[in-house]
């Protein structure tokens, strides 16, 4: 299986996906350039003794055992890590860090948009390269919303080309990665996923607006709903089959997912709603 998965990946450093997208920093002079010491995984590095999470993406994660079960590596987790190692090694182990509105996460790690310089001195997005190779998913983490159009366009392109994790999805559909049908979800499915299922109803409950799929309750915190959503957003989902991304969690026999921004749902995401999704 590992050999077959590896064959799905071509470890080449891609050219920028779109010349006119929003991946480049507004002020290149404001980037902080650091030396990469270690790649922890495809979305987490150490540079100048600082742990830095790649904002706006989620890469496949390596195995993380817990007290209930031993979870294996997610597909292409090692390849995502190797991709970043090769990218930085080919560019003097230097990385430029640009910040969004929130600069640290709850674990006090820095979060940032990362860049590398080519031999001609041009700056390119690390996140865009990673997603474009099919080795990460775009993720929306408000209020950090820079470069969302670029990241989702890169993901849509990789998906249409069927490379990386999208190749895994086509070749090994029984892995349910990265797309997990809501009818197949189990209590063990707690990693970052795209859950696909029919919308049964929308409702308001204490502290949340809610969308219920056939098996999973999507919960939108009230404060986020007021800031980022429109009432007609949820009305438009009625009777639709949607793809919603995030981290499901299991409570008392039911699966839930917190979603903070409409871009986390395909039919409300302007990049994916530009055209029909790849089946």
Coordinates of C-alpha atoms in Angstrom, one line a residue:
X1 CA 0.0 0.0 0.0
X2 CA 2.8 2.5 0.9
X3 CA 4.5 1.9 -2.4
X4 CA 1.3 2.4 -4.3
X5 CA 0.6 5.6 -2.4
X6 CA 4.1 6.9 -3.0
X7 CA 3.7 6.4 -6.8
X8 CA 0.7 8.8 -6.7
X9 CA 3.1 11.7 -5.8
X10 CA 5.6 13.4 -8.0
X11 CA 7.9 15.4 -5.8
X12 CA 8.5 18.3 -8.1
X13 CA 8.6 21.9 -7.1
X14 CA 5.8 23.6 -9.0
X15 CA 5.7 27.0 -10.6
X16 CA 3.2 29.4 -9.1
X17 CA -0.3 28.2 -10.0
X18 CA -1.8 31.5 -11.1
X19 CA 0.1 34.7 -11.8
X20 CA -2.8 37.0 -10.8
X21 CA -4.0 35.4 -7.6
X22 CA -3.6 36.7 -4.1
X23 CA -0.9 34.4 -2.7
X24 CA 2.0 36.9 -2.6
X25 CA 2.5 39.2 0.4
X26 CA 1.2 42.7 0.1
X27 CA 4.5 44.0 1.5
X28 CA 7.5 41.6 0.8
X29 CA 9.8 43.8 2.9
X30 CA 7.7 43.0 6.0
X31 CA 8.5 39.3 5.8
X32 CA 10.7 37.8 8.6
X33 CA 13.3 35.5 7.0
X34 CA 14.3 32.6 9.2
X35 CA 16.4 29.4 8.8
X36 CA 14.4 26.2 8.8
X37 CA 15.7 23.6 11.3
X38 CA 13.1 20.9 11.1
X39 CA 9.9 19.9 9.4
X40 CA 7.6 18.4 11.9
X41 CA 4.9 17.5 9.4
X42 CA 3.4 19.0 6.3
X43 CA 1.9 22.0 8.1
X44 CA 4.3 22.6 11.0
X45 CA 7.9 23.5 10.9
X46 CA 10.6 24.8 13.3
X47 CA 12.7 27.8 12.2
X48 CA 15.1 29.7 14.4
X49 CA 13.9 27.6 17.3
X50 CA 10.3 28.8 16.8
X51 CA 7.4 26.4 15.9
X52 CA 5.4 27.8 13.0
X53 CA 2.1 26.5 11.8
X54 CA 1.3 27.0 8.2
X55 CA -1.8 29.2 8.2
X56 CA -4.7 28.4 5.8
X57 CA -3.8 24.7 5.2
X58 CA -4.1 21.3 6.8
X59 CA -1.7 18.6 5.6
X60 CA -2.1 14.8 6.3
X61 CA -1.0 14.1 9.8
X62 CA 1.2 11.3 11.0
X63 CA 0.0 8.6 13.5
X64 CA -1.2 9.9 16.8
X65 CA -2.1 7.1 19.3
X66 CA -4.6 7.8 22.0
X67 CA -6.1 5.7 24.9
X68 CA -8.8 4.3 22.7
X69 CA -7.1 3.2 19.5
X70 CA -3.9 3.4 17.4
X71 CA -4.5 5.7 14.4
X72 CA -2.2 5.2 11.4
X73 CA -0.6 7.9 9.3
X74 CA -3.1 9.7 7.2
X75 CA -2.4 9.1 3.5
X76 CA 0.7 10.9 2.2
X77 CA 1.6 12.3 5.6
X78 CA 5.3 11.4 5.0
X79 CA 5.2 12.6 1.5
X80 CA 3.9 16.0 2.6
X81 CA 6.7 16.3 5.1
X82 CA 9.3 15.3 2.5
X83 CA 7.9 17.8 0.1
X84 CA 8.6 20.7 2.5
X85 CA 12.0 19.3 3.3
X86 CA 12.9 19.2 -0.4
X87 CA 11.4 22.7 -1.0
X88 CA 13.5 24.3 1.8
X89 CA 16.6 22.3 1.0
X90 CA 16.5 23.6 -2.6
X91 CA 16.2 27.2 -1.3
X92 CA 19.0 27.4 1.3
X93 CA 16.6 26.4 4.1
X94 CA 15.3 30.0 4.2
X95 CA 11.7 30.8 4.8
X96 CA 9.9 34.1 4.9
X97 CA 7.1 34.5 7.4
X98 CA 4.1 36.8 6.9
X99 CA 1.5 37.2 9.6
X100 CA -2.3 37.5 9.5
X101 CA -4.5 39.1 12.2
X102 CA -3.8 36.4 14.8
X103 CA -0.1 35.5 15.1
X104 CA -0.2 32.6 17.5
X105 CA -2.5 29.6 18.2
X106 CA -3.8 28.2 21.5
X107 CA -0.5 26.2 21.9
X108 CA 1.5 29.5 21.6
X109 CA 2.9 28.5 18.3
X110 CA 3.3 31.1 15.6
X111 CA 0.9 30.9 12.7
X112 CA 1.9 32.4 9.4
X113 CA 1.9 32.5 5.6
X114 CA 5.3 31.1 4.4
X115 CA 7.4 32.0 1.4
X116 CA 10.6 31.0 -0.4
X117 CA 12.8 32.8 -2.9
X118 CA 13.8 31.3 -6.2
X119 CA 17.3 31.8 -7.8
X120 CA 16.0 34.9 -9.5
X121 CA 15.0 36.4 -6.2
X122 CA 11.2 36.0 -6.9
X123 CA 9.0 35.2 -3.9
X124 CA 6.6 32.2 -4.0
X125 CA 4.0 30.9 -1.5
X126 CA 4.9 27.7 0.3
X127 CA 1.2 27.0 1.1
X128 CA 0.3 27.4 -2.6
X129 CA 3.0 25.0 -3.6
X130 CA 2.0 22.4 -1.0
X131 CA -1.7 22.5 -1.9
X132 CA -1.0 22.6 -5.7
X133 CA 1.0 19.3 -5.3
X134 CA -2.1 17.7 -3.7
X135 CA -0.4 17.4 -0.3
X136 CA -2.7 19.6 1.8
X137 CA -6.2 20.9 2.1
X138 CA -7.2 24.6 2.2
X139 CA -8.6 25.6 5.6
X140 CA -10.5 28.7 6.7
X141 CA -9.6 29.9 10.2
X142 CA -11.2 33.3 10.9
X143 CA -10.1 36.0 11.5
X144 CA -7.0 34.9 9.5
X145 CA -8.5 35.1 6.0
X146 CA -5.6 36.2 3.9
X147 CA -4.9 34.4 0.6
X148 CA -8.1 32.3 0.8
X149 CA -8.9 32.6 -2.9
X150 CA -5.4 31.5 -3.8
X151 CA -5.4 28.5 -1.5
X152 CA -8.8 27.2 -2.6
X153 CA -7.9 27.7 -6.3
X154 CA -4.8 25.7 -5.7
X155 CA -6.8 22.9 -4.1
X156 CA -9.5 23.0 -6.8
X157 CA -6.7 22.6 -9.5
X158 CA -5.1 19.7 -7.6
X159 CA -8.4 18.0 -7.2
X160 CA -9.3 18.4 -10.9
X161 CA -5.9 16.9 -11.8
X162 CA -6.3 14.1 -9.4
X163 CA -2.9 14.3 -7.8
X164 CA -1.6 13.7 -4.3
X165 CA -4.4 13.1 -1.8
X166 CA -7.0 13.5 -4.6
X167 CA -5.4 10.6 -6.4
X168 CA -5.7 8.6 -3.2
X169 CA -9.4 9.5 -3.0
X170 CA -9.9 8.2 -6.6
X171 CA -7.8 5.1 -6.4
X172 CA -8.7 4.0 -2.8
X173 CA -12.2 5.3 -2.2
X174 CA -12.7 2.9 0.8
X175 CA -10.1 5.0 2.7
X176 CA -12.7 7.8 2.8
X177 CA -9.9 10.4 2.7
X178 CA -10.0 13.3 2.4
X179 CA -13.7 13.1 1.6
X180 CA -15.8 11.2 4.1
X181 CA -19.4 10.4 3.3
X182 CA -21.6 11.3 6.2
X183 CA -23.3 7.9 6.1
X184 CA -19.9 6.3 6.7
X185 CA -18.7 8.4 9.6
X186 CA -17.7 6.7 12.9
X187 CA -16.6 7.8 16.4
X188 CA -13.0 7.3 15.3
X189 CA -13.2 9.9 12.4
X190 CA -11.8 12.9 14.4
X191 CA -9.1 14.2 12.1
X192 CA -9.5 17.1 9.6
X193 CA -12.0 15.9 7.0
X194 CA -14.3 17.0 4.2
X195 CA -17.7 15.5 5.2
X196 CA -20.1 15.1 2.3
X197 CA -23.8 14.6 3.0
X198 CA -27.4 15.8 2.5
X199 CA -28.7 18.8 4.5
X200 CA -31.8 17.7 6.4
X201 CA -32.6 20.9 8.2
X202 CA -31.3 24.2 9.6
X203 CA -32.2 25.5 13.1
X204 CA -31.1 27.9 15.9
X205 CA -30.1 26.5 19.2
X206 CA -28.5 28.1 22.2
X207 CA -25.3 29.8 21.2
X208 CA -25.3 28.4 17.7
X209 CA -26.9 28.3 14.3
X210 CA -27.0 24.7 13.1
X211 CA -27.2 22.7 10.0
X212 CA -28.0 19.0 10.4
X213 CA -26.8 16.4 7.9
X214 CA -28.1 12.9 8.0
X215 CA -25.5 11.9 10.7
X216 CA -23.6 15.0 11.6
X217 CA -24.6 18.3 13.3
X218 CA -22.8 21.3 11.9
X219 CA -22.6 24.0 14.5
X220 CA -21.8 27.7 13.8
X221 CA -21.0 29.8 16.8
X222 CA -23.4 32.7 17.2
X223 CA -20.6 35.4 17.2
X224 CA -19.1 34.0 14.0
X225 CA -22.5 33.8 12.3
X226 CA -23.2 37.4 13.0
X227 CA -19.8 38.5 11.7
X228 CA -19.3 36.4 8.6
X229 CA -22.6 34.8 7.5
X230 CA -25.9 36.0 6.0
X231 CA -29.2 34.4 7.0
X232 CA -29.8 33.3 3.4
X233 CA -26.6 31.3 3.5
X234 CA -28.2 28.5 5.5
X235 CA -31.5 28.8 3.6
X236 CA -29.6 28.1 0.3
X237 CA -28.4 24.8 1.7
X238 CA -31.8 23.3 2.3
X239 CA -32.2 20.1 0.4
X240 CA -28.6 20.2 -1.0
X241 CA -25.8 17.7 -0.7
X242 CA -22.8 19.7 0.7
X243 CA -19.2 19.2 1.5
X244 CA -18.2 20.8 4.8
X245 CA -14.6 20.8 6.2
X246 CA -13.4 20.8 9.7
X247 CA -12.6 18.5 12.6
X248 CA -15.6 16.3 13.6
X249 CA -16.0 15.3 17.3
X250 CA -18.1 12.6 18.9
X251 CA -20.4 13.3 21.9
X252 CA -22.9 10.9 23.4
X253 CA -23.6 8.9 20.3
X254 CA -23.6 11.8 17.9
X255 CA -21.0 13.4 15.6
X256 CA -20.6 17.2 15.4
X257 CA -18.4 19.8 13.7
X258 CA -17.8 23.4 14.5
X259 CA -17.7 25.6 11.4
X260 CA -16.9 29.3 11.7
X261 CA -16.9 30.7 8.2
X262 CA -19.1 30.0 5.1
X263 CA -16.0 29.2 2.9
X264 CA -15.8 25.9 4.8
X265 CA -18.9 24.8 2.9
X266 CA -18.5 24.1 -0.8
X267 CA -21.7 25.7 -2.0
X268 CA -21.0 28.9 -0.1
X269 CA -17.3 29.0 -1.2
X270 CA -17.0 31.4 -4.2
X271 CA -14.0 29.4 -5.6
X272 CA -15.8 26.1 -5.7
X273 CA -19.2 27.6 -6.7
X274 CA -17.5 29.1 -9.8
X275 CA -18.0 25.7 -11.5
X276 CA -19.2 22.2 -10.8
X277 CA -17.2 20.2 -8.3
X278 CA -15.2 17.2 -9.5
X279 CA -17.2 14.0 -8.6

